[in-house]
Coordinates of C-alpha atoms in Angstrom, one line a residue:
X1 CA 99.6 147.0 150.3
X2 CA 97.4 148.7 153.1
X3 CA 95.5 145.7 154.1
X4 CA 96.2 142.3 153.4
X5 CA 94.1 138.9 153.8
X6 CA 95.5 134.9 153.3
X7 CA 93.2 132.0 153.3
X8 CA 95.1 129.8 155.4
X9 CA 95.4 125.7 154.7
X10 CA 95.2 124.2 157.9
X11 CA 95.4 120.3 158.7
X12 CA 94.2 118.9 162.0
X13 CA 93.9 122.3 163.5
X14 CA 97.4 123.7 162.5
X15 CA 98.2 126.1 159.8
X16 CA 100.4 124.5 156.8
X17 CA 103.8 125.7 156.8
X18 CA 103.1 127.6 153.4
X19 CA 100.7 129.2 155.4
X20 CA 103.2 130.2 157.6
X21 CA 105.9 131.0 155.2
X22 CA 103.2 133.2 153.1
X23 CA 102.3 135.2 156.2
X24 CA 105.8 135.8 157.1
X25 CA 106.5 136.6 153.9
X26 CA 103.9 139.3 153.2
X27 CA 104.4 140.9 156.8
X28 CA 107.9 141.9 155.1
X29 CA 105.6 144.0 152.8
X30 CA 104.8 146.0 156.3
X31 CA 100.8 146.5 155.4
X32 CA 99.0 147.9 157.9
X33 CA 96.9 144.9 158.9
X34 CA 96.7 141.6 158.1
X35 CA 93.7 139.6 158.7
X36 CA 93.8 135.3 158.2
X37 CA 91.3 133.3 157.0
X38 CA 91.3 129.7 157.9
X39 CA 88.6 127.1 157.4
X40 CA 87.3 124.9 160.6
X41 CA 88.5 125.4 164.0
X42 CA 92.0 126.3 164.4
X43 CA 94.6 126.3 167.0
X44 CA 96.3 129.6 167.3
X45 CA 99.2 128.7 169.6
X46 CA 102.1 130.0 167.0
X47 CA 101.0 132.0 164.4
X48 CA 104.4 134.4 163.4
X49 CA 104.1 137.6 162.2
X50 CA 105.7 140.9 162.7
X51 CA 102.4 142.4 163.0
X52 CA 99.1 142.2 164.6
X53 CA 97.1 139.7 162.8
X54 CA 93.1 139.7 163.4
X55 CA 91.7 136.3 162.5
X56 CA 88.5 134.7 161.0
X57 CA 87.4 131.1 161.5
X58 CA 85.0 130.2 158.4
X59 CA 82.3 127.8 159.3
X60 CA 82.9 124.0 157.3
X61 CA 81.1 124.4 154.2
X62 CA 81.4 124.8 150.6
X63 CA 81.5 128.7 150.1
X64 CA 80.5 127.6 146.4
X65 CA 78.1 130.2 145.0
X66 CA 77.4 134.0 145.2
X67 CA 75.0 133.7 148.0
X68 CA 77.2 132.0 150.7
X69 CA 79.9 134.2 149.5
X70 CA 78.7 137.7 150.2
X71 CA 79.3 138.2 153.7
X72 CA 82.8 137.4 153.2
X73 CA 83.6 139.5 150.0
X74 CA 81.7 142.2 152.3
X75 CA 84.4 141.8 154.8
X76 CA 87.1 142.0 152.3
X77 CA 86.9 145.1 150.6
X78 CA 89.6 147.0 150.1
X79 CA 91.9 144.1 151.1
X80 CA 94.2 142.2 148.6
X81 CA 94.0 138.5 149.1
X82 CA 96.5 136.0 149.0
X83 CA 96.1 132.0 148.9
X84 CA 98.1 129.0 147.9
X85 CA 97.1 127.0 145.4
X86 CA 94.4 124.1 145.9
X87 CA 90.9 123.4 144.8
X88 CA 89.5 124.7 148.0
X89 CA 91.6 128.0 147.8
X90 CA 91.1 128.7 144.0
X91 CA 87.1 127.9 144.1
X92 CA 87.3 130.8 147.0
X93 CA 89.3 133.4 145.3
X94 CA 87.5 133.4 142.1
X95 CA 84.0 133.6 143.3
X96 CA 85.5 136.5 145.8
X97 CA 87.0 137.7 142.6
X98 CA 83.9 137.8 140.3
X99 CA 81.8 138.9 143.2
X100 CA 83.7 142.4 143.4
X101 CA 84.5 142.5 139.9
X102 CA 87.9 142.5 140.5
X103 CA 91.2 140.7 138.7
X104 CA 92.5 137.4 140.0
X105 CA 95.9 136.4 138.9
X106 CA 96.6 132.7 139.5
X107 CA 100.0 130.5 138.9
X108 CA 101.9 132.8 141.0
X109 CA 105.6 131.5 140.9
X110 CA 107.0 134.7 142.6
X111 CA 105.8 138.2 143.3
X112 CA 107.3 141.5 144.6
X113 CA 105.5 144.4 145.3
X114 CA 106.9 148.5 144.9
X115 CA 105.2 151.8 144.6
X116 CA 101.8 150.3 144.5
X117 CA 102.7 148.1 141.7
X118 CA 102.9 144.4 141.8
X119 CA 105.6 142.8 139.5
X120 CA 104.3 138.7 138.7
X121 CA 106.2 136.0 137.4
X122 CA 103.6 133.3 136.6
X123 CA 103.5 129.6 134.8
X124 CA 101.2 129.6 131.8
X125 CA 100.5 126.7 128.9
X126 CA 100.5 124.1 132.1
X127 CA 103.7 125.1 133.4
X128 CA 105.5 124.9 130.1
X129 CA 106.7 128.7 130.0
X130 CA 106.6 131.6 132.5
X131 CA 105.2 135.0 131.8
X132 CA 106.2 138.4 133.9
X133 CA 103.5 140.6 134.4
X134 CA 102.9 144.0 136.0
X135 CA 99.7 145.3 137.8
X136 CA 98.1 147.8 139.9
X137 CA 94.8 146.5 139.7
X138 CA 95.0 142.9 140.9
X139 CA 93.3 142.1 144.3
X140 CA 93.5 138.1 144.2
X141 CA 96.5 135.9 144.0
X142 CA 96.8 132.4 143.4
X143 CA 100.2 131.3 144.8
X144 CA 102.1 127.9 143.0
X145 CA 103.0 125.5 145.8
X146 CA 106.3 125.8 144.9
X147 CA 106.3 129.6 145.1
X148 CA 109.8 131.3 145.7
X149 CA 109.7 132.6 149.2
X150 CA 113.6 133.5 149.2
X151 CA 114.2 136.4 151.1
X152 CA 111.0 136.7 152.9
X153 CA 111.4 138.3 156.4
X154 CA 112.3 136.2 159.6
X155 CA 109.3 135.3 161.9
X156 CA 108.6 137.9 164.4
X157 CA 106.3 137.4 167.6
X158 CA 102.9 136.1 167.4
X159 CA 100.3 138.6 168.1
X160 CA 96.6 137.8 167.5
X161 CA 94.1 141.0 167.8
X162 CA 91.3 139.0 167.6
X163 CA 88.9 136.3 166.7
X164 CA 85.6 135.8 165.1
X165 CA 83.7 133.4 163.2
X166 CA 81.9 133.8 160.0
X167 CA 79.0 131.3 159.2
X168 CA 77.8 130.5 155.6
X169 CA 74.9 132.7 154.2
X170 CA 71.7 131.4 154.7
X171 CA 69.7 130.5 151.3
X172 CA 73.1 128.8 149.5
X173 CA 72.2 126.2 146.8
X174 CA 75.3 124.3 147.6
X175 CA 75.3 121.8 150.6
X176 CA 77.6 119.3 152.1
X177 CA 76.4 115.7 152.4
X178 CA 79.9 114.6 153.8
X179 CA 83.3 115.4 155.0
X180 CA 85.9 112.5 154.4
X181 CA 89.3 114.4 155.9
X182 CA 92.1 112.5 154.3
X183 CA 94.0 111.1 157.2
X184 CA 97.4 108.9 157.6
X185 CA 98.6 110.1 154.2
X186 CA 99.9 113.3 152.6
X187 CA 97.4 115.1 150.5
X188 CA 98.9 114.8 146.9
X189 CA 97.6 118.3 145.7
X190 CA 99.5 119.5 148.9
X191 CA 102.8 117.9 148.9
X192 CA 106.3 119.5 148.7
X193 CA 107.7 116.0 147.6
X194 CA 106.2 113.6 145.5
X195 CA 107.2 110.0 144.2
X196 CA 105.3 108.9 141.3
X197 CA 105.8 105.6 139.2
X198 CA 104.5 104.2 135.9
X199 CA 104.7 100.8 134.4
X200 CA 108.1 100.6 134.4
X201 CA 107.3 98.9 137.8
X202 CA 106.2 95.7 135.8
X203 CA 103.7 94.5 138.4
X204 CA 101.5 96.1 141.3
X205 CA 103.2 94.1 143.7
X206 CA 106.2 95.9 143.0
X207 CA 104.9 99.1 144.2
X208 CA 106.0 98.9 147.8
X209 CA 109.4 100.1 146.5
X210 CA 107.8 103.5 145.9
X211 CA 105.6 103.6 149.0
X212 CA 108.9 102.9 151.1
X213 CA 110.8 105.7 149.2
X214 CA 108.1 108.0 150.1
X215 CA 107.8 107.1 153.4
X216 CA 111.3 107.8 153.8
X217 CA 111.4 111.3 152.2
X218 CA 108.1 112.2 153.8
X219 CA 106.5 112.4 150.2
X220 CA 103.0 111.2 148.6
X221 CA 103.0 108.8 146.2
X222 CA 101.2 109.5 142.5
X223 CA 101.2 107.8 139.5
X224 CA 101.0 107.6 135.5
X225 CA 97.1 107.7 134.0
X226 CA 98.2 103.8 132.4
X227 CA 99.1 102.3 136.0
X228 CA 95.4 103.8 137.1
X229 CA 93.9 102.8 134.1
X230 CA 95.1 99.2 135.0
X231 CA 93.7 99.8 138.9
X232 CA 97.2 99.1 139.9
X233 CA 96.5 102.5 141.9
X234 CA 93.6 104.4 143.0
X235 CA 91.9 107.5 140.5
X236 CA 93.1 110.0 143.1
X237 CA 97.2 109.3 142.4
X238 CA 96.8 109.7 138.7
X239 CA 98.9 112.9 137.9
X240 CA 98.2 114.4 134.4
X241 CA 96.4 116.6 132.1
X242 CA 93.1 114.2 133.1
X243 CA 94.4 113.7 136.4
X244 CA 95.8 116.0 139.5
X245 CA 98.0 118.7 138.9
X246 CA 100.8 119.0 141.4
X247 CA 103.6 121.9 141.8
X248 CA 105.6 120.0 144.5
X249 CA 109.6 121.3 145.2
X250 CA 110.6 117.6 144.5
X251 CA 109.0 115.2 141.7
X252 CA 110.4 111.7 141.3
X253 CA 109.5 109.9 138.3
X254 CA 110.1 106.5 138.4
X255 CA 109.7 104.3 135.1
X256 CA 107.3 107.3 133.6
X257 CA 108.5 107.5 129.7
X258 CA 107.5 110.9 130.3
X259 CA 103.9 111.1 127.5
X260 CA 102.9 115.0 127.1
X261 CA 99.7 114.1 128.8
X262 CA 101.8 113.5 132.1
X263 CA 104.1 116.3 131.9
X264 CA 101.2 118.7 131.5
X265 CA 100.3 117.5 135.1
X266 CA 103.9 117.8 136.6
X267 CA 105.5 120.9 135.1
X268 CA 104.9 122.9 137.6
X269 CA 107.4 121.0 139.8
X270 CA 110.5 123.0 140.8
X271 CA 112.9 119.7 140.4
X272 CA 112.3 116.8 138.8
X273 CA 114.1 113.6 138.7
X274 CA 113.7 110.9 136.4
X275 CA 114.6 107.1 137.2
X276 CA 114.1 105.3 133.5
X277 CA 116.3 102.1 132.2
X278 CA 115.4 103.9 128.5
X279 CA 118.1 106.1 127.9
X280 CA 115.6 107.9 125.2
X281 CA 113.0 108.1 127.6
X282 CA 111.1 111.7 126.5
X283 CA 110.9 112.3 130.2
X284 CA 114.9 113.1 130.4
X285 CA 114.5 115.6 128.1
X286 CA 112.4 117.5 130.9
X287 CA 114.2 116.5 134.2
X288 CA 116.6 118.4 136.1
X289 CA 118.3 115.4 136.9
X290 CA 118.3 111.5 135.2
X291 CA 119.1 108.4 136.4
X292 CA 119.5 105.3 133.9
X293 CA 118.9 102.0 135.2
X294 CA 116.2 99.7 136.4
X295 CA 114.0 101.2 139.2
X296 CA 113.2 98.0 140.9
X297 CA 117.2 98.0 141.5
X298 CA 117.4 101.9 142.2
X299 CA 114.5 102.3 144.7
X300 CA 115.4 100.5 147.4
X301 CA 118.7 101.6 147.0
X302 CA 117.8 105.1 147.2
X303 CA 115.3 104.5 150.5
X304 CA 118.1 102.4 152.3
X305 CA 120.5 105.3 151.8
X306 CA 117.9 107.7 153.1
X307 CA 117.3 105.5 156.0
X308 CA 120.9 105.3 157.2
X309 CA 120.9 108.8 157.7

């Protein structure tokens, strides 16, 4: 890889931890140049890298059609571009790949590079299986949120060679009606830790025990489709085939039976812990760890244990 570009994710002006890990990981391949792309104003007080990093900040916008993507596609000609999976990143990568007629590989779980060739392990069939492929032509990669960064290079000294801003091209058919950033909560698609619950909680008033556990872990909260259909929880927390797809490092499923529709949304999770009072619940077959018991009893005990440490 001679030239590497990273679509960085930010929150409140700071690079996300996964973007920092990705920057360090790609630096270990010793590319000749590194380009960091970030949306909106970003505080670059500490960008870990063993090489000089050029930064382009993208103006707040959708970057959602061919006319708006052209200036960015021209800049990225000859670059291999990486991003951590999100709606925005996948949209941007797919537009760039289509604009340049280059191959894009998504769902990447592991990646190595040697002698001009990528070896990629990626999830397929909604996370039910993995496929290992090699490629010499792919230029765009969307990495799962639980991508394996093991063995990446140690963080080096920061070195930013330049910072510039790229605005959307005029004539774009897309426009922003309103920007409503999420505050005071961990966005579900970005969460490394998720606590989800289903109808096993028996009553929406019991949801505080899920929130308490999530707070103790620093996790996001999720729910099954029946729970959102009953309006126990907002629909943006619905995880499943027709809801949000997540790939956290840890997913704790509380009182969820494990219907195939829900499994389709969480199969990308690195570790799954299931808590259910039914030992025959299908979810146990897909769990790394299981606890048979009443969630209304177990969750408060887990929270108390975490708070005591």
